XYZ file of C-alpha atoms in Angstrom:
715
model
C -0.396 -0.078 0.096
C 1.254 3.316 -0.248
C 1.458 6.573 2.038
C 2.151 10.156 1.313
C 5.534 9.918 -0.472
C 8.127 12.663 0.082
C 9.373 14.372 -1.886
C 12.629 16.861 -1.616
C 13.493 19.802 -4.576
C 15.653 22.381 -3.716
C 15.506 26.152 -4.664
C 18.397 27.881 -6.359
C 18.341 30.408 -9.264
C 21.181 29.408 -10.588
C 21.169 25.865 -10.307
C 18.820 22.555 -10.881
C 19.511 20.181 -8.092
C 19.296 16.446 -9.348
C 17.138 15.018 -5.717
C 15.936 11.996 -4.990
C 12.731 11.240 -4.675
C 11.835 9.814 -1.446
C 10.108 6.970 -1.961
C 6.059 6.658 -0.261
C 5.903 4.091 3.213
C 6.412 0.859 2.540
C 5.107 1.658 -1.008
C 7.656 -1.258 -1.772
C 6.361 -4.744 0.285
C 3.106 -4.162 -1.636
C 0.713 -6.708 -3.582
C 2.584 -7.107 -6.856
C -0.116 -6.258 -10.255
C 0.758 -9.829 -10.997
C -1.160 -10.858 -7.699
C -3.760 -8.670 -8.733
C -4.950 -10.453 -11.648
C -3.969 -13.556 -11.022
C -6.009 -13.298 -7.970
C -9.605 -10.833 -9.426
C -11.849 -10.423 -6.974
C -10.159 -9.105 -3.325
C -9.755 -5.637 -2.177
C -7.510 -3.915 0.823
C -8.210 -0.909 2.635
C -5.399 0.675 5.008
C -5.737 3.242 7.556
C -3.589 4.962 9.667
C -1.651 8.284 11.452
C 2.057 9.659 10.886
C 2.860 12.754 12.337
C 6.204 14.422 11.992
C 9.004 15.520 14.403
C 10.232 19.602 12.863
C 9.396 22.993 12.999
C 8.628 24.013 8.974
C 11.425 25.184 8.764
C 13.185 22.047 9.146
C 9.997 20.828 6.660
C 10.387 23.004 4.061
C 11.721 21.106 1.390
C 11.237 17.588 2.206
C 7.205 18.365 2.485
C 7.358 21.010 -0.238
C 5.143 19.012 -3.140
C 3.595 16.496 -0.015
C 1.893 18.475 2.685
C 4.307 17.825 5.538
C 6.246 20.802 5.213
C 2.913 22.712 6.426
C 1.372 20.280 9.372
C 2.811 17.903 11.687
C 0.242 15.193 11.899
C -1.656 13.027 8.758
C -4.569 10.255 8.160
C -3.306 7.873 6.593
C -5.690 6.379 3.941
C -5.327 3.978 0.883
C -8.054 0.881 -0.982
C -7.716 -1.289 -3.818
C -10.648 -3.079 -5.303
C -10.423 -5.400 -7.896
C -12.453 -8.167 -9.652
C -14.338 -9.428 -12.115
C -17.317 -11.152 -13.729
C -16.771 -14.540 -15.773
C -19.606 -14.797 -17.528
C -19.099 -11.424 -19.302
C -15.337 -10.753 -19.386
C -15.850 -7.806 -17.630
C -13.375 -6.255 -14.288
C -13.897 -3.102 -12.624
C -10.916 -1.683 -10.417
C -10.685 1.496 -8.159
C -8.001 2.948 -6.251
C -7.111 5.742 -3.590
C -4.134 6.837 -2.907
C -2.998 9.234 0.013
C -6.406 10.299 0.501
C -5.815 11.520 2.998
C -2.802 13.982 2.080
C -2.483 17.121 -0.283
C -1.008 14.292 -2.984
C -4.512 12.103 -3.092
C -5.380 9.800 -6.425
C -7.867 8.255 -7.219
C -8.859 5.994 -10.693
C -11.472 4.021 -11.569
C -11.793 1.850 -14.010
C -14.264 -0.892 -16.290
C -13.897 -3.044 -19.299
C -14.312 -6.121 -21.355
C -11.402 -6.576 -23.186
C -12.102 -7.099 -26.777
C -15.291 -4.468 -27.010
C -14.569 -1.660 -24.429
C -13.483 0.061 -21.608
C -14.052 2.862 -19.299
C -11.958 5.013 -17.022
C -11.306 8.010 -14.942
C -9.245 9.439 -12.707
C -8.509 12.428 -10.331
C -4.672 14.236 -8.512
C -3.954 17.104 -6.842
C -0.818 18.134 -5.735
C -0.053 21.100 -3.653
C 3.686 22.658 -3.299
C 4.481 24.736 -0.547
C 7.098 27.028 -1.867
C 10.102 25.832 1.058
C 11.065 29.799 1.231
C 10.486 31.890 3.894
C 9.330 35.310 2.231
C 8.572 38.054 5.651
C 6.855 41.342 4.192
C 4.939 44.129 5.132
C 3.046 43.721 1.352
C -1.129 43.960 1.505
C -2.717 41.738 -1.242
C -0.825 39.402 -1.865
C -2.392 36.862 -4.247
C -4.661 39.760 -6.015
C -3.530 41.491 -8.865
C -2.886 44.473 -7.268
C -0.492 44.114 -4.469
C 0.625 47.221 -2.633
C 4.199 47.275 -1.532
C 4.755 48.753 2.532
C 8.828 49.539 3.512
C 9.207 48.311 6.774
C 12.225 47.485 8.798
C 13.703 44.180 7.982
C 12.343 41.152 9.858
C 9.508 43.158 10.824
C 6.437 41.751 8.173
C 5.055 38.964 8.288
C 5.470 35.327 6.925
C 4.478 34.745 3.535
C 3.740 31.437 2.430
C 3.584 30.464 -1.620
C 1.657 27.889 -2.052
C 0.443 26.015 -5.540
C -2.549 23.718 -6.068
C -3.325 21.589 -8.961
C -6.151 19.308 -9.149
C -6.598 17.457 -12.066
C -9.556 14.689 -13.528
C -8.966 13.223 -16.580
C -12.041 10.846 -18.323
C -10.456 8.154 -21.308
C -13.037 5.014 -22.940
C -11.743 2.888 -25.879
C -14.563 1.162 -27.763
C -13.909 -1.809 -30.900
C -15.542 -0.914 -33.797
C -14.589 -4.739 -35.263
C -11.836 -7.184 -34.440
C -9.112 -4.211 -36.726
C -10.816 -1.379 -36.414
C -10.645 0.699 -32.623
C -11.861 4.204 -31.362
C -10.115 6.134 -28.516
C -10.535 9.836 -26.855
C -9.817 11.181 -23.492
C -10.799 14.372 -21.915
C -8.347 16.124 -19.332
C -8.942 19.526 -17.084
C -6.157 20.027 -15.037
C -6.764 24.061 -12.496
C -3.837 25.137 -10.824
C -4.284 28.028 -8.161
C -2.295 30.555 -5.662
C 0.911 32.248 -5.780
C 4.507 31.833 -6.693
C 7.986 33.735 -6.259
C 8.397 36.883 -8.970
C 9.292 40.075 -8.941
C 10.080 43.203 -11.281
C 12.956 45.710 -11.278
C 14.860 47.857 -13.357
C 17.023 51.667 -12.830
C 16.258 55.292 -14.810
C 18.832 57.663 -15.578
C 18.772 61.222 -17.416
C 21.564 59.115 -20.407
C 18.552 57.151 -20.923
C 15.498 59.148 -21.320
C 13.331 59.556 -22.484
C 12.154 56.271 -20.897
C 12.657 58.129 -17.592
C 11.899 61.692 -18.413
C 12.308 64.224 -15.588
C 15.634 61.934 -14.861
C 18.293 63.573 -13.434
C 20.968 60.982 -12.182
C 20.506 57.037 -11.763
C 18.888 54.969 -8.889
C 17.654 51.416 -9.971
C 14.600 49.327 -7.298
C 13.930 45.670 -6.860
C 10.455 44.355 -5.262
C 8.751 41.138 -5.086
C 6.004 41.049 -7.299
C 4.276 37.327 -6.450
C 2.459 36.646 -9.256
C -1.001 34.951 -8.307
C -1.653 32.035 -10.751
C -5.490 30.556 -11.182
C -4.029 28.574 -15.054
C -6.648 26.327 -16.624
C -5.225 23.872 -19.395
C -7.317 21.418 -21.147
C -7.084 19.162 -23.514
C -9.140 16.755 -25.887
C -7.434 13.395 -28.408
C -8.992 11.195 -30.059
C -7.986 8.512 -32.040
C -8.677 5.647 -34.487
C -6.745 3.038 -34.673
C -6.605 -0.220 -37.558
C -4.546 -2.356 -37.530
C -4.321 -5.860 -39.963
C -1.300 -8.989 -39.811
C 0.759 -6.086 -42.062
C -0.734 -2.859 -41.831
C -0.618 -0.772 -38.394
C -3.138 2.764 -38.935
C -3.245 5.738 -35.984
C -4.674 9.254 -37.146
C -5.890 11.748 -34.985
C -7.184 14.475 -33.223
C -5.244 17.007 -30.251
C -5.936 19.670 -29.563
C -5.071 22.047 -25.999
C -7.048 25.293 -24.533
C -4.636 27.269 -22.349
C -7.079 30.069 -19.569
C -5.273 32.379 -17.621
C -8.039 34.238 -15.333
C -5.250 36.863 -14.556
C -4.487 39.256 -17.636
C -1.880 41.554 -15.681
C -0.621 41.880 -12.253
C 0.299 45.902 -10.844
C 2.573 46.827 -7.953
C 1.108 49.800 -6.125
C 3.074 51.928 -2.739
C 5.810 52.152 -5.232
C 6.593 55.646 -5.448
C 5.928 55.656 -1.007
C 9.159 53.566 -1.142
C 11.410 54.931 -3.767
C 10.875 58.439 -1.744
C 10.156 62.068 -3.810
C 12.704 63.479 -6.341
C 12.617 63.063 -9.936
C 14.517 60.247 -10.533
C 12.176 57.958 -7.874
C 9.364 59.577 -9.344
C 10.264 58.919 -13.112
C 11.757 55.148 -11.935
C 8.293 55.002 -9.602
C 5.904 55.124 -12.749
C 8.488 52.497 -14.713
C 8.038 49.740 -12.545
C 4.470 50.867 -11.711
C 3.489 49.851 -14.631
C 1.080 46.295 -15.446
C 2.756 43.471 -15.131
C 1.769 40.977 -18.643
C 0.947 37.046 -17.161
C 0.792 34.890 -19.277
C -2.215 34.833 -21.809
C -4.636 32.028 -22.972
C -3.782 30.171 -26.003
C -4.804 27.364 -27.495
C -3.102 24.707 -30.360
C -5.174 21.532 -32.280
C -3.244 18.830 -34.471
C -3.557 16.771 -37.324
C -1.950 13.445 -37.483
C -1.534 10.379 -39.208
C 1.011 7.305 -37.974
C 1.690 3.824 -39.003
C 3.843 1.130 -40.052
C 3.912 -1.292 -42.030
C 5.381 -5.314 -42.949
C 7.326 -5.123 -46.039
C 8.700 -8.425 -45.380
C 9.317 -10.935 -42.446
C 11.825 -9.125 -42.553
C 11.851 -5.444 -43.579
C 9.344 -2.919 -41.552
C 8.303 0.460 -42.869
C 7.163 3.024 -40.349
C 5.746 7.041 -41.039
C 4.280 10.064 -39.636
C 2.868 13.108 -40.000
C 1.191 16.071 -38.153
C -0.394 19.034 -38.574
C 0.256 21.627 -35.797
C -1.187 24.639 -35.564
C -1.152 26.616 -32.157
C -2.638 30.377 -32.273
C -2.768 33.508 -29.092
C -5.086 35.907 -29.941
C -4.702 38.386 -26.212
C -4.633 41.576 -25.785
C -2.090 43.681 -25.236
C -3.556 46.480 -24.136
C -2.378 50.639 -25.371
C 0.660 48.347 -27.058
C 0.464 47.992 -30.402
C -2.911 47.182 -32.418
C -3.735 45.904 -29.206
C -4.766 41.653 -30.068
C -1.487 39.822 -31.082
C -2.787 37.944 -33.553
C -0.899 35.364 -32.979
C 0.119 32.389 -35.130
C 2.687 29.536 -35.982
C 2.087 26.029 -37.964
C 3.791 23.519 -37.474
C 4.426 20.758 -40.152
C 6.299 17.291 -39.436
C 6.298 13.816 -41.081
C 8.747 11.437 -40.648
C 9.936 8.412 -42.548
C 11.746 4.931 -41.096
C 13.149 1.406 -42.158
C 14.406 -1.618 -40.736
C 15.651 -4.157 -42.515
C 17.752 -7.543 -41.896
C 18.807 -7.801 -45.448
C 21.599 -11.073 -44.086
C 21.656 -13.616 -40.803
C 22.757 -11.106 -38.032
C 22.791 -7.882 -39.707
C 20.096 -5.052 -38.745
C 20.114 -1.893 -40.934
C 17.955 0.819 -39.803
C 17.121 3.847 -41.402
C 15.015 7.175 -40.598
C 14.838 10.736 -41.812
C 12.192 13.900 -40.680
C 11.765 16.959 -41.283
C 9.718 19.489 -39.456
C 9.031 23.887 -39.866
C 7.577 26.083 -38.272
C 6.042 29.453 -39.780
C 5.017 32.493 -38.064
C 2.054 33.735 -39.096
C 1.686 36.252 -35.986
C 0.896 40.079 -37.246
C 4.246 42.213 -37.646
C 3.394 45.531 -34.984
C 4.883 47.908 -32.493
C 5.920 46.334 -29.332
C 9.118 48.285 -28.140
C 10.925 51.637 -27.852
C 13.548 52.684 -27.814
C 15.392 55.442 -26.006
C 15.434 57.413 -29.291
C 11.875 57.190 -29.840
C 12.453 54.893 -32.461
C 9.481 51.910 -32.778
C 10.318 48.324 -33.270
C 8.781 45.220 -33.778
C 8.138 41.383 -32.703
C 10.059 39.362 -35.057
C 8.228 36.171 -37.211
C 11.181 33.470 -36.348
C 10.382 30.964 -39.252
C 12.889 27.680 -39.357
C 12.992 24.617 -40.747
C 14.776 21.435 -39.067
C 16.156 18.557 -41.558
C 17.439 14.985 -39.207
C 18.688 12.266 -40.543
C 20.481 8.372 -39.098
C 21.885 5.123 -40.653
C 22.523 2.747 -38.162
C 24.074 -1.363 -38.641
C 23.862 -3.686 -35.735
C 26.164 -6.812 -37.095
C 26.416 -10.234 -35.250
C 30.281 -10.299 -35.319
C 30.255 -13.203 -33.499
C 28.512 -15.396 -30.722
C 30.465 -13.393 -28.131
C 30.502 -9.533 -30.489
C 27.904 -7.600 -31.479
C 28.990 -4.434 -33.398
C 26.961 -1.170 -33.833
C 28.348 1.817 -36.598
C 25.515 4.370 -37.101
C 25.882 8.087 -38.423
C 23.766 11.096 -37.163
C 23.230 14.482 -39.344
C 21.345 17.435 -38.295
C 20.489 20.605 -39.699
C 18.916 24.083 -39.148
C 17.824 26.905 -41.045
C 16.743 30.206 -39.904
C 15.481 33.054 -41.083
C 16.926 36.664 -40.760
C 14.504 38.700 -38.610
C 12.889 41.865 -40.221
C 14.476 44.543 -40.214
C 12.140 46.037 -38.303
C 13.663 43.881 -35.371
C 15.340 45.564 -32.622
C 18.115 42.755 -31.498
C 20.648 44.616 -29.620
C 24.040 44.162 -30.552
C 25.452 44.241 -26.775
C 23.855 41.327 -25.863
C 24.550 39.263 -29.090
C 27.221 39.738 -31.463
C 25.751 38.753 -33.798
C 23.655 35.466 -35.506
C 23.178 32.447 -37.549
C 20.859 32.101 -40.811
C 22.545 27.799 -40.672
C 23.523 25.004 -39.156
C 24.103 21.547 -39.877
C 26.104 19.238 -37.785
C 27.147 14.785 -38.378
C 28.476 12.887 -35.766
C 29.635 9.589 -35.367
C 28.823 6.470 -33.029
C 30.223 2.837 -32.397
C 29.509 0.678 -30.180
C 31.780 -3.251 -29.025
C 29.551 -5.359 -27.052
C 31.159 -8.455 -25.764
C 29.412 -11.240 -23.910
C 33.525 -12.641 -21.760
C 31.555 -15.272 -20.352
C 28.047 -16.840 -18.968
C 28.490 -13.865 -16.136
C 30.880 -11.186 -17.514
C 29.138 -8.211 -20.789
C 30.939 -5.265 -21.663
C 30.990 -2.783 -23.693
C 32.054 0.265 -25.292
C 31.059 2.879 -26.975
C 32.098 6.473 -28.302
C 30.775 9.097 -30.601
C 32.281 12.405 -32.153
C 29.952 14.676 -34.096
C 30.792 18.048 -35.519
C 28.683 20.915 -36.406
C 29.102 24.245 -38.407
C 27.090 26.143 -40.727
C 26.694 29.668 -42.813
C 25.659 32.966 -42.959
C 26.532 34.701 -39.646
C 24.871 37.852 -40.423
C 24.412 41.650 -38.467
C 22.496 42.759 -35.429
C 22.049 46.878 -37.578
C 18.778 46.958 -38.452
C 19.785 49.282 -41.209
C 21.373 47.080 -42.784
C 18.712 44.797 -42.404
C 20.791 41.912 -40.786
C 23.025 42.192 -43.794
C 25.425 38.791 -44.453
C 29.220 39.383 -42.868
C 32.251 37.684 -43.288
C 33.591 35.102 -40.992
C 36.830 37.013 -40.619
C 34.961 40.634 -40.256
C 32.159 38.362 -36.527
C 35.491 38.389 -35.032
C 35.788 42.128 -34.350
C 32.833 42.341 -33.051
C 32.281 43.072 -30.148
C 29.376 40.607 -27.449
C 28.623 36.780 -27.229
C 28.441 34.420 -29.934
C 24.723 32.399 -29.350
C 25.917 28.843 -28.292
C 23.471 26.723 -30.570
C 24.931 28.303 -33.509
C 28.648 28.083 -33.208
C 31.086 25.222 -34.397
C 31.030 23.260 -31.874
C 33.364 19.299 -31.388
C 31.545 17.258 -29.402
C 33.542 13.582 -28.203
C 32.094 10.894 -25.415
C 32.571 7.752 -24.247
C 31.111 5.485 -22.364
C 32.415 2.052 -20.895
C 29.640 -0.789 -19.238
C 29.603 -3.681 -17.579
C 27.804 -6.166 -16.297
C 28.806 -9.020 -13.916
C 27.038 -12.325 -11.779
C 28.822 -14.245 -10.417
C 26.218 -15.977 -8.514
C 22.597 -16.735 -9.014
C 22.703 -14.619 -5.798
C 24.764 -11.472 -6.915
C 25.278 -9.067 -9.440
C 26.923 -6.157 -9.996
C 26.015 -3.335 -12.671
C 29.237 -0.347 -13.703
C 29.685 2.545 -16.178
C 31.750 4.528 -16.869
C 31.355 8.235 -19.169
C 32.597 11.097 -19.885
C 32.512 13.626 -22.680
C 33.683 16.811 -23.607
C 32.392 20.262 -25.790
C 34.976 22.329 -27.801
C 33.423 25.912 -29.083
C 35.333 27.429 -32.043
C 33.876 31.204 -31.327
C 35.330 33.753 -33.421
C 36.076 35.597 -30.838
C 37.338 34.326 -26.765
C 33.863 36.068 -25.401
C 30.836 33.032 -25.046
C 31.056 28.721 -24.475
C 34.141 27.900 -24.428
C 34.487 23.953 -23.135
C 32.442 21.997 -21.048
C 33.239 18.392 -19.481
C 31.889 15.407 -18.314
C 32.328 12.663 -16.288
C 30.138 9.901 -13.954
C 30.504 5.965 -12.321
C 28.257 4.393 -11.291
C 28.012 1.010 -9.798
C 24.873 -0.904 -8.567
C 24.749 -4.548 -7.022
C 22.627 -6.595 -5.536
C 23.397 -9.565 -3.087
C 20.456 -11.846 -2.249
C 22.306 -13.480 0.958
C 19.614 -16.118 1.341
C 15.908 -17.021 0.874
C 15.185 -15.072 3.379
C 17.276 -11.832 3.037
C 18.443 -9.464 0.396
C 20.568 -6.874 0.604
C 21.208 -3.672 -2.171
C 23.735 -0.824 -2.797
C 24.497 1.542 -5.344
C 27.721 4.512 -5.149
C 27.644 6.826 -8.659
C 29.801 10.121 -8.772
C 30.183 12.988 -11.387
C 31.389 15.828 -12.060
C 30.469 18.574 -14.898
C 32.579 21.474 -15.993
C 31.925 25.146 -17.931
C 34.765 27.268 -19.445
C 32.981 30.749 -20.658
C 33.975 34.343 -20.519
C 33.201 37.983 -22.129
C 35.256 39.629 -24.178
C 36.878 42.535 -21.983
C 35.236 41.276 -18.727
C 35.611 37.750 -16.136
C 36.592 34.412 -17.044
C 34.640 32.188 -15.471
C 34.720 28.240 -14.567
C 31.284 26.802 -13.443
C 32.068 23.186 -12.339
C 29.161 21.138 -10.624
C 30.441 17.614 -8.684
C 27.423 15.221 -6.955
C 28.002 11.900 -5.227
C 25.069 9.412 -3.861
C 25.541 6.271 -2.288
C 23.027 3.790 -0.764
C 22.488 0.490 0.609
C 19.642 -1.325 1.586
C 18.146 -4.591 2.991
C 14.751 -6.612 3.154
C 14.073 -9.399 5.088
C 11.646 -12.522 7.295
C 12.418 -13.021 11.285
C 9.072 -14.961 11.020
C 6.016 -15.961 8.376
C 4.836 -13.386 10.497
C 7.054 -10.904 10.323
C 9.257 -8.227 7.873
C 11.352 -5.888 8.154
C 13.504 -4.075 5.489
C 15.143 -1.026 5.204
C 17.424 1.587 3.401
C 20.118 4.659 3.956
C 21.182 7.330 1.654
C 23.730 9.951 0.945
C 23.608 12.761 -1.683
C 25.992 15.748 -1.712
C 25.897 17.924 -4.302
C 28.814 21.388 -4.920
C 27.915 24.036 -7.598
C 32.371 25.880 -7.119
C 32.387 29.037 -9.065
C 36.244 30.487 -10.187
C 36.615 33.330 -11.164
C 39.151 35.634 -13.191
C 39.446 38.710 -15.049
C 40.519 39.409 -18.338
C 42.285 42.067 -17.881
C 44.127 40.255 -14.903
C 42.856 42.818 -11.794
C 42.010 40.701 -8.823
C 38.563 39.466 -8.474
C 36.996 40.357 -4.742
C 34.386 39.057 -2.699
C 33.461 35.524 -5.399
C 30.732 33.903 -4.991
C 30.968 30.325 -2.404
C 30.284 27.589 -2.830
C 26.854 26.567 -2.828
C 26.533 22.805 -1.185
C 23.513 20.193 -0.858
C 24.361 17.106 2.012
C 21.239 15.065 2.444
C 21.154 11.952 4.363
C 18.192 9.728 5.206
C 17.319 6.480 6.966
C 14.110 5.239 5.829
C 13.673 1.869 8.377
C 9.567 -0.718 8.237
C 8.475 -3.539 9.889
C 5.330 -5.256 8.569
C 3.414 -7.414 10.909
C 1.209 -10.393 9.522
C -1.549 -10.151 12.282
C -4.002 -12.469 9.855
C -3.936 -14.189 6.516
C -6.213 -11.331 6.066
C -4.730 -8.358 8.136
C -1.049 -6.762 8.763
C -0.025 -4.130 10.961
C 2.653 -1.880 9.351
C 5.075 1.024 11.037
C 6.890 3.163 8.766
C 10.290 5.239 9.997
C 11.558 8.168 7.714
C 14.269 10.030 9.406
C 16.197 13.264 7.391
C 18.630 16.085 7.712
C 19.840 18.637 5.121
C 22.293 20.980 5.377
C 21.531 23.584 1.870
C 24.421 26.021 1.928
C 23.797 28.725 -1.055
C 24.190 32.586 -1.291
C 21.119 33.214 -3.160
C 19.087 34.138 -0.650
C 21.485 35.388 2.197
C 24.926 35.861 2.858
C 25.837 34.539 6.003
C 23.590 35.479 7.960
C 22.393 38.283 6.260
C 19.604 37.894 3.759
C 18.547 38.676 0.739
C 15.948 42.096 1.031
C 14.376 44.516 -1.790
C 13.455 47.632 -1.433
C 10.554 47.608 0.686
C 12.558 45.603 3.057
C 11.340 41.841 1.537
C 13.104 39.513 3.100
C 13.280 35.776 1.350
C 15.264 33.571 3.463
C 15.862 29.353 3.681
C 16.916 27.348 5.981
C 20.154 25.835 6.101
C 20.109 22.984 8.280
C 17.183 20.669 8.744
C 16.616 17.985 10.392
C 12.804 16.040 10.095
C 11.717 12.483 11.677
C 8.420 11.228 10.401
C 6.876 8.002 12.043
C 3.523 6.016 10.804
C 1.832 3.143 11.963
C -1.361 2.218 9.376
C -3.492 -1.226 9.579
C -3.906 -3.379 6.792
C -6.851 -5.277 5.735
C -7.720 -7.642 2.494
C -11.058 -8.931 2.023
C -11.576 -12.273 0.137
C-alpha cells in the first residue's frame, strides 16, 4: 500500500539540484500487480496515522510536494478494489492513494476485453514554496498588491502555495476486430501564488524612457505572481491494424486559460521617496506586468507501420499543428497579438535484415515552423524609434543510418551516422536585437556525428561494452545585428571584430564522448553493474567571448545480493562532475563546476512467516563551485562561495501479519539536509528587496516522520 510520498526539491536561482524522491511509506512491499490480475475479486483498505518531529522550516524542502511542510500529522488512507465477472468478462478496478494528504489520487476503470473500456482519474498536488518570505506587502495573491516599507524582519511571513487539481476521462470502443476508437479528456486547474519580482533603473542618460530624471537610481521589488490557470486537453484516435498494416489517425486540441491578464504593484512611490528620478522610476515600475496569455493548439496526425517482408518493416508519421494566441496587450500595438504558428512534421523510417546477423535502420525527419503572427510596434528605444516583433520561422532536418551486426557469438557491433541541419530566417528589419547582448546570429547550422559500439559477452557471467561518439557542427551565413543594414550577411573574418556573445547553439562545435559498461553476475545471488561516461564539447567561436568548453564525467555502480531465502541486500554509488568554461570579451573568465556524489544501501528480510522488516540509508552531496578571474588580470574580490547540498536519509519499516487477511505496518523516516547557498543569504544577512521584504531558506534541516497503519484484505 502507498502512503505520503516524501519528495525532496531544492530551489536555487543558479542551479537545478538532482534530488531523489523519497519513497512512499512501505510502498515497496505491497502486493504485486501480477498477483492482482491472477487472483481477481480482491479488495483491501489501509488506514492509520503519521506524524512528524521538527518545525515547519525543518520540513520545507522534504515536504514541499506532499503537504508535510504545512502539517505535523496526517491521516493515512488507501484502498484497492479489483473484480472480474467470469460470465461477461467484465473487469472493474478502483483504487485510492494518499486520501488523507495533499497528493491524493483516485482511479476507476471498467472494461470488457476486446469490446470496450472506460476509465476516470483524479489527481491533486500542492506545492509549498520552501522559501520563507517576510514582507509588509498587502494583497499578496491578488492582481493589485501594495508594497510597504518595513524594517528588516518586521513584516509578516507569507506562504506561497500552488495547488493542482486534474480530472481525466477516457474511453475505448472496438468497432470491429481490427478497428478501435479511443478518446480522452483532461482538465487541470492550478491556483495559488508563486515567487516573482520586478526591477529596473532610471537615469538622465537614457531619457526619454525616464523623462525628468536627474541622476541614476535602481530598485528591485517583490511581486508575487497570482496563478489561476486552467488547461484542457481533448484527444481522439482511430486505430486500424491487420497482419501487416498498423495505422493511427488522431486529432488533439488543448486550451490554456489564465483568469489574470496582468499584475501591477502599488505603493512604489512611497518606498522610493521624493525626487524627479525616483518619480520616473516609480512610474515605470508601476506599469502592469503581463501574465501568461490565453492560447490554444490543435493537431492532426497520422502514423503507422507496414511489414513489407518478414524481415523488413517501414514506419511513418505526418502531423500538422496550429498554435494561436489572441490575447490583448492593452495600449501596445494594435491591442490583440493575433499570434499564430504552424508546424508541419514528416517522418519516415525503415528497418530491415538483409542477411543473417545484420540489421539496418534508416530514418529521416523534417519539421518546419511558420510564424504567421502579425507584425506590430511593441518596443521603443531611447531615441524614440519603434520596433516590431519578429517572425521566427525555421526548418529542421534529421537523418540517421544505423547498422547492427552480430560479428560472432561473443561480439556484436554497432555503427551509426547522424545528420542534423537547422535553417533560421533572418529577423525582420523592423526588429531590434541589441548588439550589446549578442555579436551576431547565424542562418544555418549543420551537424554530422558518428557513433560506434562494441559489445562482448566475455563469459556466461560477464558482459561489457564500449561506445564512442564524435560529432562536428558548423554552418554558414553569419549576419550582423544592425537593423539599418537589414541584418546583412558578414564574413567570418569580420565577425571576429564584433563585441558581444555569439549564441552557443549556433557556433561551430566538436563533441566527443566515450562510455564503458560492464555487467557481472558471478552467482545467481550476486549481480553488479557499472558504467563510466565521459564527454567534452569544444566551441570554436569567432572571438573568445561566450562558452568555450564543457566537460562531463560520471561513474556509477549498482549491486544486489540475495543472502538467503529470507534476506536480500542492495547498494549503489555514483559520482559525477560537469564543468563549463566561459568568458566575456573584456571582463570575467569563469569556470563553473558541479560535483555530485550519491551512495545508498538497503536491506529487506523476514524474521518469521509473520514479520518482515526492511530499510535503506542514502547519502547525497552536490557542490556548485565558481572560479572567476578577469581578462585584464585584475584581482577579483568577493567571490561567491560554493553552493553545497547534503542529504542523509534513513528509512525503516516493519510489517507484521496479524492473520491471513490483515497486517500492521510501522514506518520511520529520518532526514537531515544541509543546504548552503548565497542566492538568498550571505552569512546571516538575508536577501532583501527595496521595501525590505526578505527571502530566506533555513540551511540546516532535520525532520523525523513516523507512521502506523492497519491493512485489511477482503476476500
